[in-house]
mmCIF file of C-alpha atoms in Angstrom:
data_model
loop_
_atom_site.group_PDB
_atom_site.id
_atom_site.type_symbol
_atom_site.label_atom_id
_atom_site.label_comp_id
_atom_site.label_asym_id
_atom_site.label_seq_id
_atom_site.Cartn_x
_atom_site.Cartn_y
_atom_site.Cartn_z
ATOM 1 C CA UNK A 1 -0.515 -0.915 -0.119
ATOM 2 C CA UNK A 2 3.044 2.274 1.281
ATOM 3 C CA UNK A 3 3.604 2.155 -2.438
ATOM 4 C CA UNK A 4 0.738 2.938 -3.856
ATOM 5 C CA UNK A 5 0.420 6.272 -1.802
ATOM 6 C CA UNK A 6 4.038 6.987 -2.658
ATOM 7 C CA UNK A 7 3.193 5.996 -6.485
ATOM 8 C CA UNK A 8 -0.270 8.523 -6.643
ATOM 9 C CA UNK A 9 1.391 11.782 -4.908
ATOM 10 C CA UNK A 10 4.043 11.989 -7.534
ATOM 11 C CA UNK A 11 3.138 10.544 -10.692
ATOM 12 C CA UNK A 12 3.133 13.119 -13.643
ATOM 13 C CA UNK A 13 0.067 13.134 -16.379
ATOM 14 C CA UNK A 14 1.890 11.146 -18.581
ATOM 15 C CA UNK A 15 2.462 8.403 -16.631
ATOM 16 C CA UNK A 16 -0.873 8.669 -14.781
ATOM 17 C CA UNK A 17 -2.771 8.683 -18.822
ATOM 18 C CA UNK A 18 0.262 5.342 -19.584
ATOM 19 C CA UNK A 19 -1.736 4.070 -16.084
ATOM 20 C CA UNK A 20 -5.756 4.906 -16.901
ATOM 21 C CA UNK A 21 -4.897 2.406 -20.035
ATOM 22 C CA UNK A 22 -4.443 -0.481 -17.876
ATOM 23 C CA UNK A 23 -7.924 -0.303 -16.206
ATOM 24 C CA UNK A 24 -9.375 -2.892 -19.031
ATOM 25 C CA UNK A 25 -12.221 -5.643 -18.040
ATOM 26 C CA UNK A 26 -9.789 -8.259 -18.222
ATOM 27 C CA UNK A 27 -7.007 -6.650 -15.234
ATOM 28 C CA UNK A 28 -8.423 -8.348 -13.122
ATOM 29 C CA UNK A 29 -6.358 -10.923 -11.304
ATOM 30 C CA UNK A 30 -3.493 -10.516 -14.132
ATOM 31 C CA UNK A 31 -0.250 -8.252 -12.792
ATOM 32 C CA UNK A 32 -1.534 -5.183 -14.090
ATOM 33 C CA UNK A 33 -3.867 -5.511 -11.812
ATOM 34 C CA UNK A 34 -1.573 -3.132 -9.656
ATOM 35 C CA UNK A 35 -0.994 0.052 -12.161
ATOM 36 C CA UNK A 36 -4.949 -0.084 -12.939
ATOM 37 C CA UNK A 37 -4.894 0.290 -8.573
ATOM 38 C CA UNK A 38 -2.539 3.447 -9.284
ATOM 39 C CA UNK A 39 -3.804 4.384 -12.389
ATOM 40 C CA UNK A 40 -7.000 5.172 -9.949
ATOM 41 C CA UNK A 41 -5.251 6.920 -6.867
ATOM 42 C CA UNK A 42 -3.052 8.634 -9.351
ATOM 43 C CA UNK A 43 -6.032 9.566 -11.715
ATOM 44 C CA UNK A 44 -7.635 10.927 -8.419
ATOM 45 C CA UNK A 45 -5.677 12.539 -6.672
ATOM 46 C CA UNK A 46 -3.468 14.579 -9.429
ATOM 47 C CA UNK A 47 -7.429 16.501 -10.333
ATOM 48 C CA UNK A 48 -8.684 16.402 -6.399
ATOM 49 C CA UNK A 49 -9.199 20.277 -7.309
ATOM 50 C CA UNK A 50 -11.307 19.394 -9.502
ATOM 51 C CA UNK A 51 -14.602 17.524 -8.874
ATOM 52 C CA UNK A 52 -16.105 17.499 -11.795
ATOM 53 C CA UNK A 53 -13.505 15.226 -13.667
ATOM 54 C CA UNK A 54 -13.131 13.106 -10.774
ATOM 55 C CA UNK A 55 -16.373 12.241 -9.449
ATOM 56 C CA UNK A 56 -17.660 11.176 -12.596
ATOM 57 C CA UNK A 57 -14.592 8.546 -12.889
ATOM 58 C CA UNK A 58 -14.830 7.168 -9.671
ATOM 59 C CA UNK A 59 -18.516 6.239 -9.991
ATOM 60 C CA UNK A 60 -17.340 4.903 -13.575
ATOM 61 C CA UNK A 61 -14.034 2.832 -12.233
ATOM 62 C CA UNK A 62 -16.083 1.591 -8.901
ATOM 63 C CA UNK A 63 -18.528 -0.661 -11.135
ATOM 64 C CA UNK A 64 -15.044 -2.329 -12.161
ATOM 65 C CA UNK A 65 -14.879 -5.994 -11.957
ATOM 66 C CA UNK A 66 -12.110 -6.094 -10.478
ATOM 67 C CA UNK A 67 -12.143 -5.954 -6.846
ATOM 68 C CA UNK A 68 -8.938 -4.327 -5.916
ATOM 69 C CA UNK A 69 -9.405 -1.959 -9.063
ATOM 70 C CA UNK A 70 -12.418 -0.648 -7.346
ATOM 71 C CA UNK A 71 -10.670 -1.074 -3.361
ATOM 72 C CA UNK A 72 -8.777 1.902 -5.299
ATOM 73 C CA UNK A 73 -11.728 3.891 -5.581
ATOM 74 C CA UNK A 74 -12.680 4.042 -1.922
ATOM 75 C CA UNK A 75 -9.153 5.049 -1.285
ATOM 76 C CA UNK A 76 -9.568 7.908 -3.707
ATOM 77 C CA UNK A 77 -11.559 9.361 -1.211
ATOM 78 C CA UNK A 78 -9.840 8.755 1.620
ATOM 79 C CA UNK A 79 -7.714 10.492 -0.351
ATOM 80 C CA UNK A 80 -8.593 13.315 -1.681
ATOM 81 C CA UNK A 81 -11.153 14.231 1.107
ATOM 82 C CA UNK A 82 -9.257 14.406 3.332
ATOM 83 C CA UNK A 83 -8.513 18.262 3.738
ATOM 84 C CA UNK A 84 -11.898 18.928 3.029
ATOM 85 C CA UNK A 85 -14.703 16.721 4.045
ATOM 86 C CA UNK A 86 -16.273 19.157 5.290
ATOM 87 C CA UNK A 87 -17.061 21.285 2.453
ATOM 88 C CA UNK A 88 -16.941 18.155 -0.408
ATOM 89 C CA UNK A 89 -19.668 15.666 0.682
ATOM 90 C CA UNK A 90 -22.265 16.762 -1.691
ATOM 91 C CA UNK A 91 -20.160 15.851 -4.505
ATOM 92 C CA UNK A 92 -20.521 12.628 -4.193
ATOM 93 C CA UNK A 93 -24.392 13.151 -4.622
ATOM 94 C CA UNK A 94 -23.840 11.394 -7.591
ATOM 95 C CA UNK A 95 -22.899 7.795 -6.217
ATOM 96 C CA UNK A 96 -24.889 8.286 -2.729
ATOM 97 C CA UNK A 97 -27.359 7.975 -5.081
ATOM 98 C CA UNK A 98 -25.923 5.308 -7.648
ATOM 99 C CA UNK A 99 -26.243 2.145 -7.468
ATOM 100 C CA UNK A 100 -24.965 -0.830 -4.069
ATOM 101 C CA UNK A 101 -21.361 -0.641 -5.579
ATOM 102 C CA UNK A 102 -20.930 2.680 -6.304
ATOM 103 C CA UNK A 103 -22.019 3.212 -2.090
ATOM 104 C CA UNK A 104 -20.246 0.916 -1.582
ATOM 105 C CA UNK A 105 -17.475 2.742 -2.512
ATOM 106 C CA UNK A 106 -18.707 5.937 -0.520
ATOM 107 C CA UNK A 107 -18.555 4.161 3.218
ATOM 108 C CA UNK A 108 -16.144 2.558 2.811
ATOM 109 C CA UNK A 109 -13.867 5.578 1.978
ATOM 110 C CA UNK A 110 -15.637 7.988 4.465
ATOM 111 C CA UNK A 111 -15.518 5.472 7.772
ATOM 112 C CA UNK A 112 -11.465 6.319 7.608
ATOM 113 C CA UNK A 113 -10.666 7.397 10.808
ATOM 114 C CA UNK A 114 -8.519 10.278 9.344
ATOM 115 C CA UNK A 115 -11.726 11.739 7.622
ATOM 116 C CA UNK A 116 -12.996 12.230 11.124
ATOM 117 C CA UNK A 117 -11.572 14.611 13.222
ATOM 118 C CA UNK A 118 -14.939 17.091 13.120
ATOM 119 C CA UNK A 119 -17.868 16.610 15.468
ATOM 120 C CA UNK A 120 -20.301 17.876 11.846
ATOM 121 C CA UNK A 121 -18.477 16.473 9.269
ATOM 122 C CA UNK A 122 -19.603 13.209 11.425
ATOM 123 C CA UNK A 123 -22.751 13.894 11.830
ATOM 124 C CA UNK A 124 -22.882 14.107 7.956
ATOM 125 C CA UNK A 125 -21.295 11.154 7.273
ATOM 126 C CA UNK A 126 -23.397 9.129 9.977
ATOM 127 C CA UNK A 127 -26.669 10.991 7.818
ATOM 128 C CA UNK A 128 -25.367 9.450 5.002
ATOM 129 C CA UNK A 129 -24.914 5.955 6.481
ATOM 130 C CA UNK A 130 -28.935 5.910 7.576
ATOM 131 C CA UNK A 131 -29.596 6.925 4.742
ATOM 132 C CA UNK A 132 -27.927 4.455 2.583
ATOM 133 C CA UNK A 133 -29.094 1.814 5.676
ATOM 134 C CA UNK A 134 -32.565 1.952 5.540
ATOM 135 C CA UNK A 135 -32.625 -0.022 2.183
ATOM 136 C CA UNK A 136 -32.300 -2.604 3.979
ATOM 137 C CA UNK A 137 -35.397 -2.856 5.896
ATOM 138 C CA UNK A 138 -36.034 -6.156 4.502
ATOM 139 C CA UNK A 139 -35.510 -10.151 4.375
ATOM 140 C CA UNK A 140 -34.756 -10.505 0.706
ATOM 141 C CA UNK A 141 -32.016 -12.252 -0.562
ATOM 142 C CA UNK A 142 -29.382 -10.099 -1.377
ATOM 143 C CA UNK A 143 -27.104 -10.040 -4.576
ATOM 144 C CA UNK A 144 -23.636 -9.337 -4.508
ATOM 145 C CA UNK A 145 -23.391 -6.145 -4.851
ATOM 146 C CA UNK A 146 -25.740 -5.266 -1.896
ATOM 147 C CA UNK A 147 -24.488 -7.332 0.367
ATOM 148 C CA UNK A 148 -20.922 -5.695 -1.219
ATOM 149 C CA UNK A 149 -23.145 -2.579 0.565
ATOM 150 C CA UNK A 150 -24.129 -4.942 3.697
ATOM 151 C CA UNK A 151 -20.849 -5.262 4.954
ATOM 152 C CA UNK A 152 -19.339 -2.023 4.100
ATOM 153 C CA UNK A 153 -22.184 -0.702 6.712
ATOM 154 C CA UNK A 154 -21.319 -3.444 9.609
ATOM 155 C CA UNK A 155 -17.745 -1.949 10.395
ATOM 156 C CA UNK A 156 -18.922 1.676 9.053
ATOM 157 C CA UNK A 157 -21.346 2.417 11.773
ATOM 158 C CA UNK A 158 -18.298 1.326 14.509
ATOM 159 C CA UNK A 159 -16.039 3.497 13.367
ATOM 160 C CA UNK A 160 -17.914 6.459 12.573
ATOM 161 C CA UNK A 161 -19.922 6.635 16.553
ATOM 162 C CA UNK A 162 -16.520 5.427 18.164
ATOM 163 C CA UNK A 163 -14.804 8.824 16.547
ATOM 164 C CA UNK A 164 -18.217 10.639 17.427
ATOM 165 C CA UNK A 165 -20.018 9.476 20.311
ATOM 166 C CA UNK A 166 -22.380 12.188 21.085
ATOM 167 C CA UNK A 167 -23.598 12.117 17.761
ATOM 168 C CA UNK A 168 -22.901 9.136 16.926
ATOM 169 C CA UNK A 169 -25.038 6.318 19.313
ATOM 170 C CA UNK A 170 -27.835 8.699 18.514
ATOM 171 C CA UNK A 171 -28.521 8.186 14.893
ATOM 172 C CA UNK A 172 -26.676 4.963 16.114
ATOM 173 C CA UNK A 173 -30.262 3.771 17.524
ATOM 174 C CA UNK A 174 -31.934 4.914 15.086
ATOM 175 C CA UNK A 175 -31.066 1.200 12.918
ATOM 176 C CA UNK A 176 -33.854 0.258 15.640
ATOM 177 C CA UNK A 177 -36.578 1.754 14.477
ATOM 178 C CA UNK A 178 -36.114 -0.436 10.642
ATOM 179 C CA UNK A 179 -37.006 -4.377 10.807
ATOM 180 C CA UNK A 180 -35.710 -6.728 9.270
ATOM 181 C CA UNK A 181 -32.812 -9.489 9.145
ATOM 182 C CA UNK A 182 -30.506 -7.107 7.277
ATOM 183 C CA UNK A 183 -30.513 -4.581 9.059
ATOM 184 C CA UNK A 184 -30.768 -6.166 11.909
ATOM 185 C CA UNK A 185 -27.364 -8.004 11.033
ATOM 186 C CA UNK A 186 -25.570 -4.698 10.727
ATOM 187 C CA UNK A 187 -26.754 -3.677 14.058
ATOM 188 C CA UNK A 188 -24.716 -5.991 15.343
ATOM 189 C CA UNK A 189 -22.213 -7.253 13.228
ATOM 190 C CA UNK A 190 -21.122 -3.080 14.824
ATOM 191 C CA UNK A 191 -22.022 -3.962 18.178
ATOM 192 C CA UNK A 192 -19.420 -7.442 17.549
ATOM 193 C CA UNK A 193 -16.414 -3.984 16.635
ATOM 194 C CA UNK A 194 -13.711 -3.818 19.716
ATOM 195 C CA UNK A 195 -14.109 0.348 19.362
ATOM 196 C CA UNK A 196 -17.373 -0.200 19.957
ATOM 197 C CA UNK A 197 -16.789 -2.122 23.123
ATOM 198 C CA UNK A 198 -13.541 -0.107 24.584
ATOM 199 C CA UNK A 199 -15.909 3.548 23.798
ATOM 200 C CA UNK A 200 -19.218 2.165 25.564
ATOM 201 C CA UNK A 201 -19.162 -1.165 27.461
ATOM 202 C CA UNK A 202 -22.283 -0.233 29.183
ATOM 203 C CA UNK A 203 -24.629 1.456 26.134
ATOM 204 C CA UNK A 204 -23.482 -1.498 23.023
ATOM 205 C CA UNK A 205 -24.946 -3.571 26.096
ATOM 206 C CA UNK A 206 -27.421 -1.517 26.629
ATOM 207 C CA UNK A 207 -28.344 -1.852 22.294
ATOM 208 C CA UNK A 208 -28.316 -5.419 22.302
ATOM 209 C CA UNK A 209 -30.074 -6.455 25.145
ATOM 210 C CA UNK A 210 -33.146 -4.408 22.243
ATOM 211 C CA UNK A 211 -32.777 -6.911 19.998
#
């Protein structure tokens, strides 16, 4: 991962363009897959002040068949928003309103401790998590994309709640007003996390009793 980050911070526009050529349907599980990841992160970092250019690129790339390329999208979100989360969250609206793979990238990208140092920002991210969790209020079988989003929500809540407990606990408890086995799974998975156990073991206990 260090090589990926180092490369993205030093790559020239010409090198980035060459890396982007490797983002092909058949790159999955090939030696060139890492080069494609470098292209995703480098392009996003290089153009981070031009969200109108970066966000459509991330939206497209989030749907790539390679999970490593998709993970590079989440990392790119972390990097381009690291110093301006409070002013740029609206830029992710097209992904938040997109399909579940795009939404998964948002959750994996935003639920990163280094982004969660501002109470107002944390509150906005918690509201996004609640928005993305509400569609799981059912007991129907999930497809692969929905399962990926549910998995991200299964740990993402705990990251944000632990960084901002005051608002976090209140908004997390709104999940109890929803119903369905998938919502219950998201709740239980987050309550298992050590970060919440350490934050407030009594609150975790009370949440488990509510279930």
